[in-house]
PDB file of C-alpha atoms in Angstrom:
ATOM      1  CA  MET F   1      48.113  38.333 -34.867  1.00 51.00           C
ATOM      2  CA  LEU F   2      47.954  35.342 -32.419  1.00 56.00           C
ATOM      3  CA  ASN F   3      44.948  32.892 -32.918  1.00 62.00           C
ATOM      4  CA  ILE F   4      42.958  31.563 -29.899  1.00 61.00           C
ATOM      5  CA  LYS F   5      45.030  28.240 -29.455  1.00 68.00           C
ATOM      6  CA  GLU F   6      48.374  30.384 -29.425  1.00 70.00           C
ATOM      7  CA  LEU F   7      46.889  32.761 -26.921  1.00 67.00           C
ATOM      8  CA  LEU F   8      45.832  30.086 -24.435  1.00 68.00           C
ATOM      9  CA  THR F   9      49.553  28.535 -24.892  1.00 73.00           C
ATOM     10  CA  VAL F  10      50.672  32.139 -23.710  1.00 71.00           C
ATOM     11  CA  CYS F  11      48.365  32.132 -20.856  1.00 71.00           C
ATOM     12  CA  GLU F  12      49.750  28.378 -19.669  1.00 77.00           C
ATOM     13  CA  ASP F  13      53.488  28.831 -20.870  1.00 78.00           C
ATOM     14  CA  LEU F  14      54.465  32.699 -20.642  1.00 82.00           C
ATOM     15  CA  ASP F  15      58.139  33.013 -20.288  1.00 84.00           C
ATOM     16  CA  TRP F  16      60.278  36.102 -20.423  1.00 85.00           C
ATOM     17  CA  GLU F  17      61.241  35.367 -24.046  1.00 86.00           C
ATOM     18  CA  THR F  18      57.485  35.225 -25.245  1.00 82.00           C
ATOM     19  CA  PHE F  19      56.965  38.354 -23.026  1.00 83.00           C
ATOM     20  CA  ASN F  20      59.518  40.160 -24.745  1.00 83.00           C
ATOM     21  CA  GLN F  21      58.425  39.135 -28.288  1.00 83.00           C
ATOM     22  CA  ALA F  22      54.672  39.884 -27.541  1.00 81.00           C
ATOM     23  CA  THR F  23      55.797  43.404 -25.858  1.00 83.00           C
ATOM     24  CA  ASP F  24      57.364  44.206 -29.389  1.00 83.00           C
ATOM     25  CA  MET F  25      54.685  43.027 -31.389  1.00 81.00           C
ATOM     26  CA  LEU F  26      51.997  44.603 -29.301  1.00 81.00           C
ATOM     27  CA  THR F  27      53.620  48.172 -29.041  1.00 80.00           C
ATOM     28  CA  ASN F  28      54.822  48.544 -32.422  1.00 81.00           C
ATOM     29  CA  VAL F  29      52.732  51.215 -34.529  1.00 81.00           C
ATOM     30  CA  ASN F  30      52.462  51.404 -38.186  1.00 77.00           C
ATOM     31  CA  GLU F  31      52.460  55.312 -38.237  1.00 78.00           C
ATOM     32  CA  HIS F  32      51.376  55.139 -42.147  1.00 80.00           C
ATOM     33  CA  ASN F  33      47.988  53.206 -41.222  1.00 80.00           C
ATOM     34  CA  LEU F  34      46.355  54.513 -37.942  1.00 79.00           C
ATOM     35  CA  ASP F  35      43.109  53.644 -38.810  1.00 78.00           C
ATOM     36  CA  ASP F  36      44.121  49.899 -39.103  1.00 82.00           C
ATOM     37  CA  GLU F  37      45.756  50.222 -35.975  1.00 80.00           C
ATOM     38  CA  MET F  38      43.047  51.909 -34.205  1.00 82.00           C
ATOM     39  CA  GLN F  39      40.467  49.337 -35.488  1.00 80.00           C
ATOM     40  CA  LYS F  40      42.326  46.368 -33.989  1.00 83.00           C
ATOM     41  CA  GLN F  41      43.337  48.104 -30.926  1.00 83.00           C
ATOM     42  CA  ALA F  42      40.095  46.767 -29.250  1.00 81.00           C
ATOM     43  CA  LEU F  43      40.159  43.175 -30.390  1.00 83.00           C
ATOM     44  CA  ILE F  44      44.014  42.862 -29.172  1.00 84.00           C
ATOM     45  CA  ARG F  45      42.776  44.497 -25.721  1.00 84.00           C
ATOM     46  CA  SER F  46      39.955  42.105 -25.424  1.00 85.00           C
ATOM     47  CA  SER F  47      42.189  39.284 -26.181  1.00 84.00           C
ATOM     48  CA  PHE F  48      44.664  39.931 -23.476  1.00 85.00           C
ATOM     49  CA  GLY F  49      42.017  41.046 -21.114  1.00 88.00           C
ATOM     50  CA  GLY F  50      40.652  37.627 -21.189  1.00 88.00           C
ATOM     51  CA  LEU F  51      43.945  36.211 -21.018  1.00 88.00           C
ATOM     52  CA  MET F  52      44.540  38.069 -18.025  1.00 91.00           C
ATOM     53  CA  VAL F  53      41.354  36.765 -16.714  1.00 92.00           C
ATOM     54  CA  ARG F  54      42.291  33.071 -17.506  1.00 91.00           C
ATOM     55  CA  ALA F  55      45.514  33.675 -15.755  1.00 93.00           C
ATOM     56  CA  LYS F  56      44.098  35.046 -12.720  1.00 95.00           C
ATOM     57  CA  THR F  57      41.729  31.801 -12.442  1.00 95.00           C
ATOM     58  CA  ASN F  58      44.988  29.366 -13.057  1.00 94.00           C
ATOM     59  CA  LEU F  59      46.548  31.543 -10.042  1.00 96.00           C
ATOM     60  CA  LYS F  60      43.665  31.216  -7.828  1.00 97.00           C
ATOM     61  CA  ARG F  61      43.609  27.567  -8.743  1.00 97.00           C
ATOM     62  CA  ALA F  62      47.188  26.838  -7.794  1.00 97.00           C
ATOM     63  CA  ALA F  63      46.916  28.775  -4.545  1.00 97.00           C
ATOM     64  CA  ARG F  64      43.983  26.713  -3.598  1.00 98.00           C
ATOM     65  CA  GLU F  65      45.783  23.425  -4.304  1.00 97.00           C
ATOM     66  CA  LEU F  66      48.633  24.782  -2.312  1.00 97.00           C
ATOM     67  CA  GLU F  67      46.133  26.003   0.741  1.00 96.00           C
ATOM     68  CA  LYS F  68      44.596  22.409   0.478  1.00 96.00           C
ATOM     69  CA  PHE F  69      47.887  20.512   0.921  1.00 95.00           C
ATOM     70  CA  THR F  70      49.019  22.687   3.856  1.00 94.00           C
ATOM     71  CA  SER F  71      45.471  22.182   5.670  1.00 93.00           C
ATOM     72  CA  THR F  72      45.438  18.269   5.279  1.00 93.00           C
ATOM     73  CA  LEU F  73      49.410  17.958   5.842  1.00 92.00           C
ATOM     74  CA  ALA F  74      48.430  20.074   9.497  1.00 89.00           C
ATOM     75  CA  ARG F  75      45.386  18.357  10.134  1.00 88.00           C
ATOM     76  CA  ASP F  76      47.095  15.003   9.725  1.00 87.00           C
ATOM     77  CA  SER F  77      50.162  16.120  11.814  1.00 86.00           C
ATOM     78  CA  LYS F  78      47.701  17.245  14.628  1.00 82.00           C
ATOM     79  CA  ASN F  79      45.693  13.948  14.762  1.00 82.00           C
ATOM     80  CA  GLU F  80      49.193  11.612  14.679  1.00 82.00           C
ATOM     81  CA  SER F  81      50.798  13.317  17.330  1.00 71.00           C
ATOM     82  CA  GLY F  82      49.819  12.890  20.639  1.00 72.00           C
ATOM     83  CA  THR F  83      51.337  16.278  21.905  1.00 77.00           C
ATOM     84  CA  LYS F  84      49.787  19.545  20.794  1.00 82.00           C
ATOM     85  CA  LYS F  85      51.415  21.507  18.046  1.00 84.00           C
ATOM     86  CA  THR F  86      51.666  25.317  18.175  1.00 85.00           C
ATOM     87  CA  THR F  87      50.736  26.889  14.841  1.00 87.00           C
ATOM     88  CA  LYS F  88      54.517  27.569  13.777  1.00 90.00           C
ATOM     89  CA  ASP F  89      54.988  23.858  14.281  1.00 87.00           C
ATOM     90  CA  LEU F  90      52.345  23.036  11.873  1.00 87.00           C
ATOM     91  CA  GLU F  91      53.692  25.673   9.678  1.00 88.00           C
ATOM     92  CA  ASN F  92      57.338  24.551   9.551  1.00 89.00           C
ATOM     93  CA  ILE F  93      56.036  20.767   9.004  1.00 89.00           C
ATOM     94  CA  CYS F  94      54.392  22.160   5.897  1.00 91.00           C
ATOM     95  CA  LEU F  95      57.308  24.079   4.658  1.00 92.00           C
ATOM     96  CA  SER F  96      59.592  21.074   5.312  1.00 93.00           C
ATOM     97  CA  HIS F  97      57.529  18.644   3.202  1.00 93.00           C
ATOM     98  CA  PRO F  98      59.044  17.530   0.149  1.00 94.00           C
ATOM     99  CA  ASP F  99      55.573  17.947  -1.811  1.00 95.00           C
ATOM    100  CA  TYR F 100      55.328  21.578  -0.704  1.00 95.00           C
ATOM    101  CA  ASP F 101      57.911  23.230  -2.987  1.00 96.00           C
ATOM    102  CA  PRO F 102      56.665  22.006  -6.196  1.00 96.00           C
ATOM    103  CA  LEU F 103      53.161  23.447  -5.244  1.00 97.00           C
ATOM    104  CA  TYR F 104      54.789  26.727  -3.937  1.00 97.00           C
ATOM    105  CA  GLU F 105      56.675  26.980  -7.242  1.00 96.00           C
ATOM    106  CA  GLU F 106      53.571  26.403  -9.324  1.00 96.00           C
ATOM    107  CA  VAL F 107      51.735  29.440  -7.478  1.00 97.00           C
ATOM    108  CA  MET F 108      54.837  31.382  -8.200  1.00 96.00           C
ATOM    109  CA  ARG F 109      54.698  30.525 -11.939  1.00 94.00           C
ATOM    110  CA  ARG F 110      51.300  31.508 -12.397  1.00 95.00           C
ATOM    111  CA  GLN F 111      51.499  34.414 -10.231  1.00 96.00           C
ATOM    112  CA  GLU F 112      54.510  35.635 -12.890  1.00 93.00           C
ATOM    113  CA  ILE F 113      52.225  34.740 -15.953  1.00 92.00           C
ATOM    114  CA  TYR F 114      49.302  36.947 -14.463  1.00 94.00           C
ATOM    115  CA  GLU F 115      51.723  39.962 -13.660  1.00 93.00           C
ATOM    116  CA  MET F 116      53.217  39.575 -17.332  1.00 91.00           C
ATOM    117  CA  LEU F 117      49.878  39.488 -18.974  1.00 91.00           C
ATOM    118  CA  LYS F 118      48.798  42.214 -16.768  1.00 92.00           C
ATOM    119  CA  GLU F 119      51.827  44.357 -17.846  1.00 90.00           C
ATOM    120  CA  LEU F 120      51.150  43.776 -21.433  1.00 88.00           C
ATOM    121  CA  THR F 121      47.515  44.582 -21.203  1.00 89.00           C
ATOM    122  CA  THR F 122      48.859  48.166 -19.468  1.00 90.00           C
ATOM    123  CA  ALA F 123      51.015  48.488 -22.698  1.00 88.00           C
ATOM    124  CA  ILE F 124      48.154  47.840 -24.901  1.00 87.00           C
ATOM    125  CA  SER F 125      46.132  50.535 -23.115  1.00 85.00           C
ATOM    126  CA  ASP F 126      49.079  52.739 -23.246  1.00 86.00           C
ATOM    127  CA  LYS F 127      49.376  52.215 -27.215  1.00 83.00           C
ATOM    128  CA  LYS F 128      45.701  53.349 -27.598  1.00 83.00           C
ATOM    129  CA  ASP F 129      46.612  56.465 -25.843  1.00 82.00           C
ATOM    130  CA  MET F 130      49.256  57.069 -28.033  1.00 82.00           C
ATOM    131  CA  LEU F 131      47.371  56.021 -31.259  1.00 82.00           C
ATOM    132  CA  ILE F 132      44.963  58.796 -30.164  1.00 80.00           C
ATOM    133  CA  GLN F 133      47.454  61.361 -29.579  1.00 83.00           C
ATOM    134  CA  LEU F 134      49.254  60.061 -33.013  1.00 80.00           C
ATOM    135  CA  SER F 135      45.879  60.685 -34.995  1.00 79.00           C
ATOM    136  CA  SER F 136      44.914  64.099 -33.142  1.00 80.00           C
ATOM    137  CA  ASN F 137      48.699  65.112 -34.402  1.00 78.00           C
ATOM    138  CA  ARG F 138      47.979  64.131 -37.942  1.00 76.00           C
ATOM    139  CA  ARG F 139      44.647  65.808 -37.833  1.00 73.00           C
ATOM    140  CA  ALA F 140      46.247  69.097 -36.739  1.00 75.00           C
ATOM    141  CA  GLU F 141      48.956  68.763 -39.158  1.00 70.00           C
ATOM    142  CA  THR F 142      46.192  68.368 -42.005  1.00 71.00           C
ATOM    143  CA  LYS F 143      44.386  71.405 -40.649  1.00 69.00           C
ATOM    144  CA  LEU F 144      47.731  73.641 -41.026  1.00 68.00           C
ATOM    145  CA  TYR F 145      48.065  72.602 -44.769  1.00 69.00           C
ATOM    146  CA  ASN F 146      44.599  73.589 -45.547  1.00 63.00           C
TER     147      ASN F 146
END
């Protein structure tokens, strides 16, 4: 299981390869030790749920930085020009500014991390359902032989 520092690193730098590794690790079931699997389930769900909250906060911060940038740039453009600018003019000024793209890319990166963590959390919940069903099947098999 990942420790706290590794989990926080995942939240900051989650990429496709790490996502696939985490998916394999988190959805793997040891059918010979269902009790242990079920005991770890709550901790794993809680850990990744917390990461999802952290990722959402990071996404909101990045979106806020982009919003502040565009607002400041639009305000400054209005003040510098003697002519009245339309909303579309201000939008074009913001979108064409060289500092816009890196901020936008950061928002998109944060959105991707959040969505991947959301999918991992869903997979963990699905695993819980599967563990419950496997445990139920095991109990039913035991009753057949008694």
